[in-house]
């Protein structure tokens, strides 16, 4: 599915007009400055052209500007990124939404396709104790799954294999074997 098709499907699912208005460009710029990477193009288009949060799984993508929307119990995206909801995450990996039970979906801003990451403290690495793991999905693939009604939790790999550049800061070099 193309980016235009994904955006069209998100708008179609908002037939009741419940999504918030798009985010202002200043809010995107503020987050990108904090992260040190541009938002992946599809995600940036959704925030700037469709809605400031409220899309995605059960409509719970975090807002860039407002934490009072009823679609999330979390703070603004920048607050969650800086505030430690996901400790020791690589700087380019940014929260997108919480699943409940402390489980998160995150997007890697250092990749143009927006590689997806998961955080699940219930599936910690037995060797190193970290709960962050790469998923074998892009943002577009994750969004298509949500749009098609698949609500798959992030699934931790059996053997965590993290690229050295993206290892959580507290993991030893053995985590990349």
mmCIF file of C-alpha atoms in Angstrom, residues 17 31 51 53 80 82 95 98 113 123-124 143 154 156 162:
data_model
loop_
_atom_site.group_PDB
_atom_site.id
_atom_site.type_symbol
_atom_site.label_atom_id
_atom_site.label_comp_id
_atom_site.label_asym_id
_atom_site.label_seq_id
_atom_site.Cartn_x
_atom_site.Cartn_y
_atom_site.Cartn_z
ATOM 1 C CA UNK A 17 -14.682 12.943 12.640
ATOM 2 C CA UNK A 31 10.210 16.654 18.383
ATOM 3 C CA UNK A 51 -4.292 14.139 12.798
ATOM 4 C CA UNK A 53 -2.438 11.580 17.299
ATOM 5 C CA UNK A 80 7.052 10.253 26.745
ATOM 6 C CA UNK A 82 12.145 12.406 27.184
ATOM 7 C CA UNK A 95 7.366 5.987 21.310
ATOM 8 C CA UNK A 98 1.102 2.329 24.473
ATOM 9 C CA UNK A 113 10.724 3.663 6.370
ATOM 10 C CA UNK A 123 9.417 -10.399 27.687
ATOM 11 C CA UNK A 124 12.783 -9.186 28.971
ATOM 12 C CA UNK A 143 -0.335 0.764 10.086
ATOM 13 C CA UNK A 154 4.907 -6.358 19.523
ATOM 14 C CA UNK A 156 10.010 -10.088 21.253
ATOM 15 C CA UNK A 162 20.331 -5.758 18.313
#
